[in-house]
mmCIF file of C-alpha atoms in Angstrom:
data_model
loop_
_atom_site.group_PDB
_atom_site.id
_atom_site.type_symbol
_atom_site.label_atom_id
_atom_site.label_comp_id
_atom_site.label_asym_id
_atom_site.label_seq_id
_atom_site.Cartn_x
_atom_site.Cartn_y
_atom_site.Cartn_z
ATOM 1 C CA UNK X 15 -8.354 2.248 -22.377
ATOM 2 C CA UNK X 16 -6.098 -0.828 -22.830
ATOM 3 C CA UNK X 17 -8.141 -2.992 -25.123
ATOM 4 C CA UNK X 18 -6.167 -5.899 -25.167
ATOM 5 C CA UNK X 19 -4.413 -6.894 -21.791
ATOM 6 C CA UNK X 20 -1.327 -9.145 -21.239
ATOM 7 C CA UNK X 21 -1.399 -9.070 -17.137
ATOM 8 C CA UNK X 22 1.894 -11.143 -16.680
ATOM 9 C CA UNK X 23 5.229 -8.957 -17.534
ATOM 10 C CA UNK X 24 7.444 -12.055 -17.720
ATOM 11 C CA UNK X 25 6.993 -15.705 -17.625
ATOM 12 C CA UNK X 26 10.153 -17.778 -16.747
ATOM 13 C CA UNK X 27 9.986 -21.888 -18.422
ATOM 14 C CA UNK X 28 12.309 -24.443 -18.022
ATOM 15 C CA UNK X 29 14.037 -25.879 -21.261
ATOM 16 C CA UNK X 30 11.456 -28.637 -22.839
ATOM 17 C CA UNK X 31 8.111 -27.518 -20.664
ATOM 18 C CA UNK X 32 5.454 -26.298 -21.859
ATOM 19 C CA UNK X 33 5.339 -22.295 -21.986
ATOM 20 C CA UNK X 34 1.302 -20.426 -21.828
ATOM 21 C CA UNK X 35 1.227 -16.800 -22.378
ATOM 22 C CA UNK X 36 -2.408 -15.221 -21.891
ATOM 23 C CA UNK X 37 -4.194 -12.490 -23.224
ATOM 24 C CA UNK X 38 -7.798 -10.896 -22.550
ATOM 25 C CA UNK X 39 -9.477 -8.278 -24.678
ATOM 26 C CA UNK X 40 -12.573 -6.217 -24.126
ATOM 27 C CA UNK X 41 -13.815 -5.060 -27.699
ATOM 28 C CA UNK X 42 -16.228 -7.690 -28.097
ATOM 29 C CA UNK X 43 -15.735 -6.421 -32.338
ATOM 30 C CA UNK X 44 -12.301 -7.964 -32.398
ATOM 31 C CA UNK X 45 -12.745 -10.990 -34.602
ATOM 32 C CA UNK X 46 -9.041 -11.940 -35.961
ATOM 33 C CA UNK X 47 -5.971 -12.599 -32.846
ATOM 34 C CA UNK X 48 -2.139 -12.326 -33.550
ATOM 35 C CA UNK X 49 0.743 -13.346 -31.569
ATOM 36 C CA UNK X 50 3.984 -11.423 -32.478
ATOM 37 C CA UNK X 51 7.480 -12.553 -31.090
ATOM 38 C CA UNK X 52 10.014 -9.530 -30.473
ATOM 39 C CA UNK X 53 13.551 -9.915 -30.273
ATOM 40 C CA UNK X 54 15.702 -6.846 -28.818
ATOM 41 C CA UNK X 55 16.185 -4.372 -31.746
ATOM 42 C CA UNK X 56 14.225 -6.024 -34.687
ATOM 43 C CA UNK X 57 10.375 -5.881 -35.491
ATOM 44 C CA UNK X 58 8.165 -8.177 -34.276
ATOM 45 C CA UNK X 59 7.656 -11.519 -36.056
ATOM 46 C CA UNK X 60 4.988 -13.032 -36.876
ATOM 47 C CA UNK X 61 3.835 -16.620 -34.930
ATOM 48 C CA UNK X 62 0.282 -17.463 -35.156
ATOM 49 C CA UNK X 63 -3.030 -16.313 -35.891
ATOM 50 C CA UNK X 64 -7.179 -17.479 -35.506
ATOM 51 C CA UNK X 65 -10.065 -16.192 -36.750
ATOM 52 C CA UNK X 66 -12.858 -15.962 -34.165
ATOM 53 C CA UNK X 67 -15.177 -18.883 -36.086
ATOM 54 C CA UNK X 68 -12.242 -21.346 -34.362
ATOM 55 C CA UNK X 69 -11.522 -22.053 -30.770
ATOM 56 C CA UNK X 70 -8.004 -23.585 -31.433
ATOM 57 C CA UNK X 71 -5.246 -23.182 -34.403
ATOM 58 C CA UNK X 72 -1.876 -25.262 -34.196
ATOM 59 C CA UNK X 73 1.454 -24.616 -36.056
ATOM 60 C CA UNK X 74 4.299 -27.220 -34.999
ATOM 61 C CA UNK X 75 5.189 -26.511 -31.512
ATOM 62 C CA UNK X 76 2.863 -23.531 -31.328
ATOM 63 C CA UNK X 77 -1.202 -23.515 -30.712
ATOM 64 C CA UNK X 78 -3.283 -20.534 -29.719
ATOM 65 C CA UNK X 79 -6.237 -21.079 -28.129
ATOM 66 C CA UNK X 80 -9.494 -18.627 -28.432
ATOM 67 C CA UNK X 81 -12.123 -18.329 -25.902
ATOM 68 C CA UNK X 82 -14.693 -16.029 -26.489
ATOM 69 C CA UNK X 83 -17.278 -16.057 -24.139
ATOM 70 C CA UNK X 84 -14.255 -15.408 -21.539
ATOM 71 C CA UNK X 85 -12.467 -13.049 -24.304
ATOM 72 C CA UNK X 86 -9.147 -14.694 -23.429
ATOM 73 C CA UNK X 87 -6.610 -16.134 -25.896
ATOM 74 C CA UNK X 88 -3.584 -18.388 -24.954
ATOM 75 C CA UNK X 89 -0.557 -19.213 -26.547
ATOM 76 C CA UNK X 90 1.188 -22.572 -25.916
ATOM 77 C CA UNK X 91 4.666 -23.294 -27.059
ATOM 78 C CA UNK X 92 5.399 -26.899 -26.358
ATOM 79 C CA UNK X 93 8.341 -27.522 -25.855
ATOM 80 C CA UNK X 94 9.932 -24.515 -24.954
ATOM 81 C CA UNK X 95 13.440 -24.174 -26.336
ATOM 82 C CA UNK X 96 15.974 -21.321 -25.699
ATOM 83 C CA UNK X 97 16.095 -19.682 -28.560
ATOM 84 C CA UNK X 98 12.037 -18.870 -27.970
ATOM 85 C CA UNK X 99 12.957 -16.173 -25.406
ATOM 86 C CA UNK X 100 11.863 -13.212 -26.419
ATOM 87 C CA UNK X 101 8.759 -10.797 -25.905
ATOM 88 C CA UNK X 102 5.398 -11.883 -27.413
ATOM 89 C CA UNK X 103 2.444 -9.559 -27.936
ATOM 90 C CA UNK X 104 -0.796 -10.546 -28.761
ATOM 91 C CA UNK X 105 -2.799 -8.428 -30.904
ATOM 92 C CA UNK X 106 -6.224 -8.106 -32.421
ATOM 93 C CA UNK X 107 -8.288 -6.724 -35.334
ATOM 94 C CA UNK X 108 -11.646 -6.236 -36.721
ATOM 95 C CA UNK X 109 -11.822 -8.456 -40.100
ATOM 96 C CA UNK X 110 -9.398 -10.259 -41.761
ATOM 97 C CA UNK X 111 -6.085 -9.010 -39.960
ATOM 98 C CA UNK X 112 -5.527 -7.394 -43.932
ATOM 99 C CA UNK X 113 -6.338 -3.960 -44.269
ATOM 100 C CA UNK X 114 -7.452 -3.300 -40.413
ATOM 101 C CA UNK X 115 -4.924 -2.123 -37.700
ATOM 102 C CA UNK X 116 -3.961 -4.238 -34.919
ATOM 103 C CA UNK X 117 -4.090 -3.561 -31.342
ATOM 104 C CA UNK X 118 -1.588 -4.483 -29.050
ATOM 105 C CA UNK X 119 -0.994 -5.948 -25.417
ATOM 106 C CA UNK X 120 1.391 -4.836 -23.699
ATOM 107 C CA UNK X 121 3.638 -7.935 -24.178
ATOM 108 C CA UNK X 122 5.142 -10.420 -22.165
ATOM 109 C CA UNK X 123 8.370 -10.988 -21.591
ATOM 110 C CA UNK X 124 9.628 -15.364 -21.513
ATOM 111 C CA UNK X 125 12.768 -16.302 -20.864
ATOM 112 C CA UNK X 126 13.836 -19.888 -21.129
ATOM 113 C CA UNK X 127 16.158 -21.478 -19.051
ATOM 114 C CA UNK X 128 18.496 -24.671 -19.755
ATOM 115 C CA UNK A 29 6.590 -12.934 -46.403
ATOM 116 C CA UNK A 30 8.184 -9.780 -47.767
ATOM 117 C CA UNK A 31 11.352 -8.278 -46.809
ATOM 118 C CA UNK A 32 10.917 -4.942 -45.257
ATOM 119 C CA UNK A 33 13.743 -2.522 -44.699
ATOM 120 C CA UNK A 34 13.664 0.793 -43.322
ATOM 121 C CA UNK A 35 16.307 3.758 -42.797
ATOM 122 C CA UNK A 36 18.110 5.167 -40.358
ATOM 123 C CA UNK A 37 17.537 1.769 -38.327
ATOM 124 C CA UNK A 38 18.671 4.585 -35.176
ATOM 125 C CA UNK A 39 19.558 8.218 -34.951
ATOM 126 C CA UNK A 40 19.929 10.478 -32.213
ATOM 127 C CA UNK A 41 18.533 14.564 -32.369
ATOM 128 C CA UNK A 42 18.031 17.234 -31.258
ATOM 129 C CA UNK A 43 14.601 18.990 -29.728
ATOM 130 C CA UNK A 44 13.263 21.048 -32.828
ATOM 131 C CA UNK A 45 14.441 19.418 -35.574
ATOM 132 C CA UNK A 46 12.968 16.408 -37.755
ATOM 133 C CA UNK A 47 13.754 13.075 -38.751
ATOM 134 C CA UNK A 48 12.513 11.407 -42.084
ATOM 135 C CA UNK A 49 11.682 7.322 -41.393
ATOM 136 C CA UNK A 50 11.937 5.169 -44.981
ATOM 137 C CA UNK A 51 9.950 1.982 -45.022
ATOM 138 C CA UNK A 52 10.781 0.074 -48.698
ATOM 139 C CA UNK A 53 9.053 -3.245 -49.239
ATOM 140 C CA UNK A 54 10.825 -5.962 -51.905
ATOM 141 C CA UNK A 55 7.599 -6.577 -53.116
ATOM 142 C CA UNK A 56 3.837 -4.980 -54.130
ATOM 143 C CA UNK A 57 1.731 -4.681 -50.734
ATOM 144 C CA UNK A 58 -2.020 -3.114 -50.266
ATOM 145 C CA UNK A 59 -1.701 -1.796 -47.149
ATOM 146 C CA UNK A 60 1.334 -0.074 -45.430
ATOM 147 C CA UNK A 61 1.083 0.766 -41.590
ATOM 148 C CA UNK A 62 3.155 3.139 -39.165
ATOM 149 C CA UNK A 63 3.188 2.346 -35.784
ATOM 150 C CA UNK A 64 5.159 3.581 -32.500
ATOM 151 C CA UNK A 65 6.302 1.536 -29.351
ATOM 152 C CA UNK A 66 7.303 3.990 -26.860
ATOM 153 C CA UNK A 67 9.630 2.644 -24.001
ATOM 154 C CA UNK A 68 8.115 0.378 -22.097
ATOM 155 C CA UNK A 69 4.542 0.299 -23.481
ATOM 156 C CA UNK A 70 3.153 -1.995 -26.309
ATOM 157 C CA UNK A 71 2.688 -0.962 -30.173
ATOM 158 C CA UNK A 72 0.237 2.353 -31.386
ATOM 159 C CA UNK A 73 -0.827 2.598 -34.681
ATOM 160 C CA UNK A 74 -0.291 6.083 -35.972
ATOM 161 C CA UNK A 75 -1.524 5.750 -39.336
ATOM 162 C CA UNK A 76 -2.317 3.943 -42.692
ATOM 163 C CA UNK A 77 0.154 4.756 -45.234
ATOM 164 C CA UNK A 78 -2.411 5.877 -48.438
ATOM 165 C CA UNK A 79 -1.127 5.092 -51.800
ATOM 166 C CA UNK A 80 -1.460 8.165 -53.958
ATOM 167 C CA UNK A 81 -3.797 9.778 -50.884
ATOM 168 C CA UNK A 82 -3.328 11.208 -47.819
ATOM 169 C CA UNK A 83 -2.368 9.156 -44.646
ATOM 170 C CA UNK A 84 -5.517 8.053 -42.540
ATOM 171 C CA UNK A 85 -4.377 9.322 -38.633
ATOM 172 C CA UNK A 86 -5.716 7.652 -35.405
ATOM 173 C CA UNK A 87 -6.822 9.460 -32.354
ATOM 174 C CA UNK A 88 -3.938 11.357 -30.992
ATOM 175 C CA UNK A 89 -2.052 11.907 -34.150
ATOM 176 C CA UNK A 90 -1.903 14.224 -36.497
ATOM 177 C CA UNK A 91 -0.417 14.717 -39.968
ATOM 178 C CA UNK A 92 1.427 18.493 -39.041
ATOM 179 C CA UNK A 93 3.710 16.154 -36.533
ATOM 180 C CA UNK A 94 3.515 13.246 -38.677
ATOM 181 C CA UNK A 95 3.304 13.497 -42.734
ATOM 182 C CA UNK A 96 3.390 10.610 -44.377
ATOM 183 C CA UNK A 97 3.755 9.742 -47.972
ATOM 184 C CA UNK A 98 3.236 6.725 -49.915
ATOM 185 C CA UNK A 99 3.934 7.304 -53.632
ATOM 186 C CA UNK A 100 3.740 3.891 -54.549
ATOM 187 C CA UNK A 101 3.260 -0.020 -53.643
ATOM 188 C CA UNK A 102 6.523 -0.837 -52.514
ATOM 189 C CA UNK A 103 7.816 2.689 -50.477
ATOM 190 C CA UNK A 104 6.361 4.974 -47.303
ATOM 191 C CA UNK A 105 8.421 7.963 -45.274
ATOM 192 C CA UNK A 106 7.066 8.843 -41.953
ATOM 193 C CA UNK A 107 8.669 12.011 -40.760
ATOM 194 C CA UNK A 108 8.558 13.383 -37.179
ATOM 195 C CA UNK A 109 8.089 17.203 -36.790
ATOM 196 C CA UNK A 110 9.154 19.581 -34.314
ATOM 197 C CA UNK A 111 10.626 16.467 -32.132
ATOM 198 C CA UNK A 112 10.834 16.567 -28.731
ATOM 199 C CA UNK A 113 11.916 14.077 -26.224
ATOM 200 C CA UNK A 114 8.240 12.576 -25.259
ATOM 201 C CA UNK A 115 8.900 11.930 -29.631
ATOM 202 C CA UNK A 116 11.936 9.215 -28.525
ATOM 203 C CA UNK A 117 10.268 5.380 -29.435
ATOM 204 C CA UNK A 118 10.664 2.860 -32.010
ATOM 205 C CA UNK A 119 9.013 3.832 -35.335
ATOM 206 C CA UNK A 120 7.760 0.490 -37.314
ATOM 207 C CA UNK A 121 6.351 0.049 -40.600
ATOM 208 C CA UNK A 122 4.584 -2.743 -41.045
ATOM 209 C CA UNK A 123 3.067 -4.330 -44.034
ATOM 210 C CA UNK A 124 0.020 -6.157 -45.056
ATOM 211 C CA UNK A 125 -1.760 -7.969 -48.501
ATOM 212 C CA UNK A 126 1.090 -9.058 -50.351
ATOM 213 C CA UNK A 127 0.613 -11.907 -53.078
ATOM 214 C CA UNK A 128 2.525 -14.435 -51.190
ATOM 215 C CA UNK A 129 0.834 -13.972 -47.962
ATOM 216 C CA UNK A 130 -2.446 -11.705 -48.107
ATOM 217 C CA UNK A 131 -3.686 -12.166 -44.383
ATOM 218 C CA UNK A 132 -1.148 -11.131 -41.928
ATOM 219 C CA UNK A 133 0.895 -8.188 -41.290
ATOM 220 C CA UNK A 134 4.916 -8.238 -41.286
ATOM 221 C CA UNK A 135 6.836 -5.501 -39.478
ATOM 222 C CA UNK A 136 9.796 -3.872 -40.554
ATOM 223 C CA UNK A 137 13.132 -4.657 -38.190
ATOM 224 C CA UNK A 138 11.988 -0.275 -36.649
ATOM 225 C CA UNK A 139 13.773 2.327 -36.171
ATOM 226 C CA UNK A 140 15.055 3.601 -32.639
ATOM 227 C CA UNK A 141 14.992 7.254 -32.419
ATOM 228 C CA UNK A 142 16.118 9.343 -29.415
ATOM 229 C CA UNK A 143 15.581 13.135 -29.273
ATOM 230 C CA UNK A 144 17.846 15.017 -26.309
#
């Protein structure tokens, strides 16, 4: 039972446009959302997180969006540069994202292109 | 955010043997995880590194195949038992509730394991 779905595999974006990665979940618990970035070969790093009590949280050229009555979560990279290729996974947790696990999409795969 | 290592970062072995994973952290953290991405399919948590206690498993895993210890703040070993090729993924640790950043968790760089 895949709790937390990523439905596109890859997502091409031109250099400087805006890139949206989506990601629905079905444990209505689930009350803290993580997007990881992945590079080939290392861990995944950390991007951007929102509690539940907030419908949008913004960190330079990255915002995540939270809709809850759909249980869907975006992630909007604006603008898209190269070096942002990569695979992103959202994940989520019950609490504070501290001492609870996270589950993982699937990921999606973006690759930027001059 | 703290800098996680871990050791081997790859290794290839054979069916039947094990492999001991070390996760050190360069600072104090609450909460240690272990998690597998097998090829192709997104991050599992296997357990919650215990400091001083025994490991708390998910669904599906089970310390015989996969003791871990945590003897203090900063250090966890994974090891995988009996391996067999189904056993070839990434192994992370990940980290959580350090003092300079108590909210998210931070994942170590993994290590890529292959059993023929």
């Amino acid at each position: 039972d895949q709790q937390v779905k990523q439905n596109s595999p890859s997502l091409s974006v031109q250099e400087g446009r805006i890139s949206i990665l989506n990601c629905d979940y079905t444990n209505s618990m689930f009350d803290y959302f993580l997007w990881y970035k992945k590079y080939p070969a290392e861990g995944p790093t950390f991007l951007i997180s929102i509690s539940s009590i907030k419908d949008k949280n913004e960190d330079g050229r990255f915002t995540v969006f939270l809709n809850k009555s759909a249980k869907h979560l975006s992630l909007h990279i604006v603008p898209s540069q190269p070096g942002d290729s990569a695979v992103y996974f959202c994940a989520a947790t019950v609490g504070t994202g501290t001492a609870s696990k996270l589950t993982f999409g699937t990921g999606t795969r973006l690759q930027v292109t001059l | 955010s703290a800098v996680i290592s871990q050791k081997p970062s790859r290794d290839i072995c054979q069916r039947g043997t094990s492999l001991t994973i070390q996760c050190q952290v360069d600072s104090q953290v609450t909460m240690m995880f272990w998690y597998r991405q097998q090829p192709g399919q997104s991050l599992t948590l296997i357990a919650t590194a215990n400091q001083g206690s025994e490991a708390t498993y998910e669904s599906g895993f089970v310390i015989d195949k996969f003791p871990i210890s945590r003897p203090n703040l900063t250090f966890s070993t994974l090891t995988v038992s009996n391996m067999s090729p189904e056993d070839s993924s990434i192994y992370l640790c990940s980290v959580a509730g350090s003092l300079s950043s108590y909210n998210e968790q931070f994942f170590g760089p993994g290590t890529r394991l292959t059993v023929l």
